[in-house]
CSV table of C-alpha atoms in Angstrom, one decimal:
chain,number,residue,atom,x,y,z
A,1,UNK,CA,97.1,14.5,-14.8
A,2,UNK,CA,97.1,17.2,-12.2
A,3,UNK,CA,93.3,17.8,-13.0
A,4,UNK,CA,92.4,14.2,-12.7
A,5,UNK,CA,94.4,14.2,-9.4
A,6,UNK,CA,92.3,17.3,-8.3
A,7,UNK,CA,89.1,15.8,-9.0
A,8,UNK,CA,90.0,12.4,-7.4
A,9,UNK,CA,90.8,14.3,-4.4
A,10,UNK,CA,87.4,16.2,-4.4
A,11,UNK,CA,85.8,12.9,-5.0
A,12,UNK,CA,87.4,11.2,-2.0
A,13,UNK,CA,86.6,14.3,0.3
A,14,UNK,CA,82.8,14.3,-0.8
A,15,UNK,CA,82.9,10.4,0.2
A,16,UNK,CA,84.6,11.2,3.6
A,17,UNK,CA,81.9,13.9,4.2
A,18,UNK,CA,79.3,11.4,4.0
A,19,UNK,CA,81.1,9.1,5.9
A,20,UNK,CA,81.4,11.3,8.6
A,21,UNK,CA,77.6,11.9,8.6
A,22,UNK,CA,77.1,8.2,9.1
A,23,UNK,CA,79.7,8.1,11.7
A,24,UNK,CA,78.1,11.2,13.5
A,25,UNK,CA,74.7,9.5,13.3
A,26,UNK,CA,76.0,6.4,15.1
A,27,UNK,CA,76.2,3.7,12.1
A,28,UNK,CA,78.0,0.7,12.9
A,29,UNK,CA,79.9,-1.2,10.4
A,30,UNK,CA,78.3,-4.3,11.1
A,31,UNK,CA,74.8,-3.2,10.5
A,32,UNK,CA,76.2,-1.7,7.1
A,33,UNK,CA,77.5,-4.9,6.0
A,34,UNK,CA,74.3,-6.6,7.0
A,35,UNK,CA,72.0,-4.5,5.3
A,36,UNK,CA,74.0,-3.0,2.1
A,37,UNK,CA,72.4,-5.8,0.0
A,38,UNK,CA,69.0,-4.6,0.5
A,39,UNK,CA,69.3,-0.8,-0.3
A,40,UNK,CA,71.5,-1.8,-2.9
A,41,UNK,CA,69.0,-4.3,-4.4
A,42,UNK,CA,66.6,-1.4,-4.4
A,43,UNK,CA,69.0,0.7,-6.1
A,44,UNK,CA,69.8,-2.0,-8.7
A,45,UNK,CA,66.0,-2.7,-9.4
A,46,UNK,CA,65.4,1.1,-10.0
A,47,UNK,CA,68.3,1.1,-12.4
A,48,UNK,CA,66.9,-1.9,-14.2
A,49,UNK,CA,63.3,-0.8,-14.3
A,50,UNK,CA,63.5,2.9,-14.7
A,51,UNK,CA,66.7,2.4,-17.0
A,52,UNK,CA,65.1,-0.1,-19.6
A,53,UNK,CA,61.5,2.2,-19.4
A,54,UNK,CA,63.5,5.3,-19.9
A,55,UNK,CA,66.2,4.5,-22.5
A,56,UNK,CA,63.9,4.0,-25.6
A,57,UNK,CA,61.9,7.2,-25.0
A,58,UNK,CA,64.9,9.5,-24.2
A,59,UNK,CA,66.7,8.2,-27.4
A,60,UNK,CA,63.7,8.8,-29.7
A,61,UNK,CA,62.2,12.0,-28.4
A,62,UNK,CA,64.8,14.2,-26.2
A,63,UNK,CA,65.7,17.2,-28.2
A,64,UNK,CA,69.0,17.6,-29.6
A,65,UNK,CA,69.5,20.9,-27.8
A,66,UNK,CA,69.3,18.7,-24.4
A,67,UNK,CA,71.2,15.8,-25.6
A,68,UNK,CA,74.8,16.6,-24.3
A,69,UNK,CA,73.5,15.2,-20.9
A,70,UNK,CA,71.3,12.5,-22.2
A,71,UNK,CA,72.5,9.7,-19.9
A,72,UNK,CA,71.1,11.9,-17.0
A,73,UNK,CA,67.7,11.9,-18.5
A,74,UNK,CA,67.0,8.3,-18.6
A,75,UNK,CA,66.3,7.1,-15.2
A,76,UNK,CA,64.0,10.4,-14.4
A,77,UNK,CA,62.0,9.3,-17.6
A,78,UNK,CA,61.8,6.0,-16.8
A,79,UNK,CA,60.4,6.5,-13.5
A,80,UNK,CA,57.5,8.4,-15.0
A,81,UNK,CA,56.9,6.0,-17.8
A,82,UNK,CA,56.9,3.0,-15.9
A,83,UNK,CA,54.5,4.6,-13.3
A,84,UNK,CA,52.0,5.7,-16.1
A,85,UNK,CA,52.6,2.3,-18.2
A,86,UNK,CA,51.8,0.2,-15.1
A,87,UNK,CA,49.0,2.3,-14.3
A,88,UNK,CA,47.3,2.0,-17.6
A,89,UNK,CA,47.7,-1.6,-18.1
A,90,UNK,CA,46.3,-2.1,-14.3
A,91,UNK,CA,43.1,-0.2,-15.0
A,92,UNK,CA,42.7,-2.3,-18.4
A,93,UNK,CA,42.6,-5.1,-15.8
A,94,UNK,CA,45.9,-6.8,-16.6
A,95,UNK,CA,47.3,-8.8,-13.8
A,96,UNK,CA,50.4,-6.8,-12.2
A,97,UNK,CA,53.1,-9.4,-12.9
A,98,UNK,CA,52.2,-9.7,-16.6
A,99,UNK,CA,51.9,-6.1,-16.8
A,100,UNK,CA,55.3,-5.5,-15.5
A,101,UNK,CA,56.9,-8.2,-18.1
A,102,UNK,CA,54.9,-6.4,-20.9
A,103,UNK,CA,56.1,-3.1,-19.9
A,104,UNK,CA,59.4,-4.2,-19.7
A,105,UNK,CA,59.8,-6.2,-22.8
A,106,UNK,CA,58.1,-3.6,-24.8
A,107,UNK,CA,60.5,-0.9,-23.4
A,108,UNK,CA,63.4,-2.9,-24.1
A,109,UNK,CA,62.3,-3.3,-27.7
A,110,UNK,CA,61.9,0.3,-28.1
A,111,UNK,CA,65.2,0.6,-26.7
A,112,UNK,CA,66.8,-1.8,-29.0
A,113,UNK,CA,64.7,-0.3,-32.0
A,114,UNK,CA,66.0,3.4,-31.1
A,115,UNK,CA,69.6,2.2,-30.8
A,116,UNK,CA,69.6,0.5,-34.0
A,117,UNK,CA,67.9,3.3,-35.8
A,118,UNK,CA,69.9,6.1,-34.0
A,119,UNK,CA,73.3,4.4,-32.8
A,120,UNK,CA,75.3,6.7,-30.6
A,121,UNK,CA,78.1,7.6,-32.9
A,122,UNK,CA,81.6,6.8,-31.4
A,123,UNK,CA,80.1,4.4,-28.8
A,124,UNK,CA,78.2,5.0,-25.5
A,125,UNK,CA,80.2,7.8,-24.5
A,126,UNK,CA,79.0,10.0,-27.3
A,127,UNK,CA,75.5,9.9,-25.7
A,128,UNK,CA,76.8,12.6,-23.8
A,129,UNK,CA,77.3,15.1,-27.0
A,130,UNK,CA,76.7,15.5,-30.6
A,131,UNK,CA,79.7,13.9,-32.5
A,132,UNK,CA,82.5,16.4,-32.8
A,133,UNK,CA,81.3,18.4,-30.0
A,134,UNK,CA,84.7,20.2,-28.8
A,135,UNK,CA,83.4,19.8,-24.8
A,136,UNK,CA,83.0,16.2,-24.9
A,137,UNK,CA,85.4,15.5,-22.4
A,138,UNK,CA,83.8,18.3,-20.1
A,139,UNK,CA,80.2,17.0,-20.5
A,140,UNK,CA,81.4,13.3,-19.6
A,141,UNK,CA,83.1,14.7,-16.6
A,142,UNK,CA,79.8,16.6,-15.7
A,143,UNK,CA,77.7,13.3,-16.1
A,144,UNK,CA,80.2,11.4,-13.9
A,145,UNK,CA,80.1,14.1,-11.2
A,146,UNK,CA,76.4,14.4,-11.1
A,147,UNK,CA,75.7,10.8,-11.0
A,148,UNK,CA,78.5,10.5,-8.2
A,149,UNK,CA,77.0,13.3,-6.0
A,150,UNK,CA,73.5,11.6,-6.8
A,151,UNK,CA,74.5,8.4,-5.4
A,152,UNK,CA,76.2,10.2,-2.3
A,153,UNK,CA,73.0,12.0,-1.6
A,154,UNK,CA,70.8,8.8,-1.6
A,155,UNK,CA,73.7,7.3,0.7
A,156,UNK,CA,72.9,10.3,3.2
A,157,UNK,CA,69.2,9.3,3.0
A,158,UNK,CA,69.5,6.0,3.6
A,159,UNK,CA,71.7,6.6,6.9
A,160,UNK,CA,68.8,6.2,9.3
A,161,UNK,CA,68.1,2.5,7.9
A,162,UNK,CA,72.0,1.8,8.3
A,163,UNK,CA,71.6,2.7,12.0
A,164,UNK,CA,69.1,-0.3,12.2
A,165,UNK,CA,70.0,-4.0,12.0
A,166,UNK,CA,67.1,-4.8,9.6
A,167,UNK,CA,65.3,-3.0,7.0
A,168,UNK,CA,61.9,-1.3,7.5
A,169,UNK,CA,60.0,1.9,7.0
A,170,UNK,CA,61.8,4.9,8.5
A,171,UNK,CA,60.7,7.8,10.7
A,172,UNK,CA,57.2,8.8,12.0
A,173,UNK,CA,55.3,9.5,8.8
A,174,UNK,CA,51.4,8.8,9.6
A,175,UNK,CA,50.8,7.5,6.4
A,176,UNK,CA,53.8,5.3,5.7
A,177,UNK,CA,52.0,2.0,6.3
A,178,UNK,CA,49.3,3.1,3.8
A,179,UNK,CA,52.3,3.7,1.4
A,180,UNK,CA,53.8,0.2,2.0
A,181,UNK,CA,50.5,-1.4,1.8
A,182,UNK,CA,49.2,0.4,-1.1
A,183,UNK,CA,52.0,-0.8,-3.2
A,184,UNK,CA,51.6,-4.3,-2.0
A,185,UNK,CA,47.9,-4.1,-2.7
A,186,UNK,CA,48.3,-3.0,-6.4
A,187,UNK,CA,50.8,-5.9,-7.0
A,188,UNK,CA,47.9,-8.3,-6.4
A,189,UNK,CA,44.4,-6.6,-7.2
A,190,UNK,CA,42.5,-4.0,-9.4
A,191,UNK,CA,43.3,-0.5,-8.4
A,192,UNK,CA,39.7,0.3,-7.4
A,193,UNK,CA,38.7,-2.9,-5.9
A,194,UNK,CA,38.4,-3.6,-2.1
A,195,UNK,CA,39.9,-6.7,-0.3
A,196,UNK,CA,39.5,-6.9,3.4
A,197,UNK,CA,42.1,-9.8,3.8
A,198,UNK,CA,44.9,-7.5,3.0
A,199,UNK,CA,46.8,-5.3,5.3
A,200,UNK,CA,45.6,-2.3,3.3
A,201,UNK,CA,42.3,-3.3,1.7
A,202,UNK,CA,42.1,-0.4,-0.9
A,203,UNK,CA,43.9,2.2,-2.4
A,204,UNK,CA,42.8,5.3,-0.1
A,205,UNK,CA,40.3,7.5,-1.9
A,206,UNK,CA,42.3,10.7,-1.6
A,207,UNK,CA,45.3,8.9,-3.2
A,208,UNK,CA,43.5,7.7,-6.3
A,209,UNK,CA,45.0,10.4,-8.1
A,210,UNK,CA,48.3,9.1,-7.1
A,211,UNK,CA,48.0,5.6,-8.2
A,212,UNK,CA,51.0,5.7,-10.5
A,213,UNK,CA,53.5,6.5,-8.2
A,214,UNK,CA,52.4,3.6,-5.9
A,215,UNK,CA,52.6,1.2,-9.3
A,216,UNK,CA,56.2,2.5,-9.8
A,217,UNK,CA,56.7,1.6,-6.2
A,218,UNK,CA,55.1,-1.8,-6.7
A,219,UNK,CA,57.1,-2.4,-9.9
A,220,UNK,CA,60.3,-1.7,-8.0
A,221,UNK,CA,59.3,-3.8,-5.4
A,222,UNK,CA,58.6,-6.7,-7.5
A,223,UNK,CA,61.8,-6.5,-9.5
A,224,UNK,CA,63.8,-6.4,-6.1
A,225,UNK,CA,61.8,-9.4,-4.8
A,226,UNK,CA,61.7,-7.7,-1.5
A,227,UNK,CA,58.5,-6.7,0.4
A,228,UNK,CA,57.2,-3.3,0.1
A,229,UNK,CA,58.2,-2.2,3.6
A,230,UNK,CA,61.5,-3.3,3.1
A,231,UNK,CA,61.8,-1.1,-0.3
A,232,UNK,CA,60.1,2.1,0.9
A,233,UNK,CA,63.3,3.8,2.5
A,234,UNK,CA,65.5,3.0,-0.2
A,235,UNK,CA,63.2,4.1,-3.1
A,236,UNK,CA,62.6,7.4,-1.3
A,237,UNK,CA,66.4,7.7,-1.4
A,238,UNK,CA,66.7,7.1,-4.9
A,239,UNK,CA,63.6,9.4,-5.7
A,240,UNK,CA,65.5,12.2,-3.8
A,241,UNK,CA,68.8,11.5,-5.9
A,242,UNK,CA,66.8,11.9,-9.4
A,243,UNK,CA,65.2,15.0,-8.1
A,244,UNK,CA,68.7,16.3,-7.2
A,245,UNK,CA,69.7,15.2,-10.9
A,246,UNK,CA,66.7,17.4,-12.1
A,247,UNK,CA,68.0,20.4,-10.1
A,248,UNK,CA,71.6,20.0,-11.9
A,249,UNK,CA,69.7,19.8,-15.3
A,250,UNK,CA,67.5,22.8,-14.7
A,251,UNK,CA,70.7,25.0,-13.5
A,252,UNK,CA,72.8,23.7,-16.4
A,253,UNK,CA,70.4,23.9,-19.4
A,254,UNK,CA,67.6,26.2,-18.3
A,255,UNK,CA,69.6,29.0,-16.4
A,256,UNK,CA,72.8,28.4,-18.1
A,257,UNK,CA,74.8,27.9,-14.9
A,258,UNK,CA,78.6,26.7,-14.9
A,259,UNK,CA,79.0,22.9,-14.3
A,260,UNK,CA,80.5,23.5,-10.9
A,261,UNK,CA,77.6,25.8,-9.9
A,262,UNK,CA,75.1,23.3,-11.2
A,263,UNK,CA,76.7,20.4,-9.3
A,264,UNK,CA,76.8,22.8,-6.2
A,265,UNK,CA,73.2,23.4,-6.5
A,266,UNK,CA,72.2,19.9,-7.0
A,267,UNK,CA,74.1,19.1,-3.7
A,268,UNK,CA,72.7,21.9,-1.6
A,269,UNK,CA,69.0,20.9,-2.7
A,270,UNK,CA,69.7,17.1,-2.0
A,271,UNK,CA,71.1,17.8,1.3
A,272,UNK,CA,68.5,20.3,2.5
A,273,UNK,CA,67.0,19.5,5.7
A,274,UNK,CA,63.2,19.3,4.8
A,275,UNK,CA,64.2,17.7,1.5
A,276,UNK,CA,65.7,14.9,3.6
A,277,UNK,CA,63.2,15.1,6.5
A,278,UNK,CA,60.3,14.2,4.0
A,279,UNK,CA,62.2,11.4,2.3
A,280,UNK,CA,63.2,9.9,5.8
A,281,UNK,CA,59.9,10.1,7.5
A,282,UNK,CA,58.8,9.1,4.8
A,283,UNK,CA,56.2,11.0,2.9
A,284,UNK,CA,56.2,9.3,-0.4
A,285,UNK,CA,53.7,11.6,-2.0
A,286,UNK,CA,55.6,14.9,-1.5
A,287,UNK,CA,58.8,13.0,-2.4
A,288,UNK,CA,57.4,12.1,-5.7
A,289,UNK,CA,55.9,15.6,-6.0
A,290,UNK,CA,59.3,17.1,-5.5
A,291,UNK,CA,60.9,14.9,-8.0
């Protein structure tokens, strides 16, 4: 009981720190209530798209040596899988909305198949460990803390939008309009085509190697039902949070750090000035590269 109370106090303290950041930045509560459904909707859309696309792949192919933190792998793997899957279908000439439905349906079927073939013994909580693992409670706690801190990091990254009264692209990144426009373009057109009637009339030549991340952007935009310029800032925040989870996994699984050290490392990385600057201004290519 005392341990739970201590962890609850730490969780409240972390939330208060983020609240202090928001207050110091001049965020007004009425702006938060007016805008919360927009970035919240983007977060839910990422959870749906990335979660559906990642579940089956992680269930089937994640090595057993990494399976104690299986839940933390699903969204990052799903982000990559959705980007590559939509790109492949797009270059095959499949209309975007058909591609999105086909990809999500196939991913959902794969997820159900893997759950039926390899059901998590003892329920969903057992996804964090092998059956009978003596550290099950500790691993569950680490997953909960890593997820909670990732959400707080995403909230910090979205603070500039919370200062505004409307959702839009943030910062002064010189190619932000191209990022939003490219995602919009890929929702409607073949990736190497040219359409002068669009705000951005083609995928920029130097970004042809980066088409997958803009397909993922387009996928989140379509699932959310928002315009791409409304999605970009919140999607950047989600990608910073997923990158921070990656640093937790690197510290914990590769370097063998203790849970507290790994959680501290992911928090320091997620709140790094340049990481947040890159996400907020926003430089989408660099944020995805970092992730």
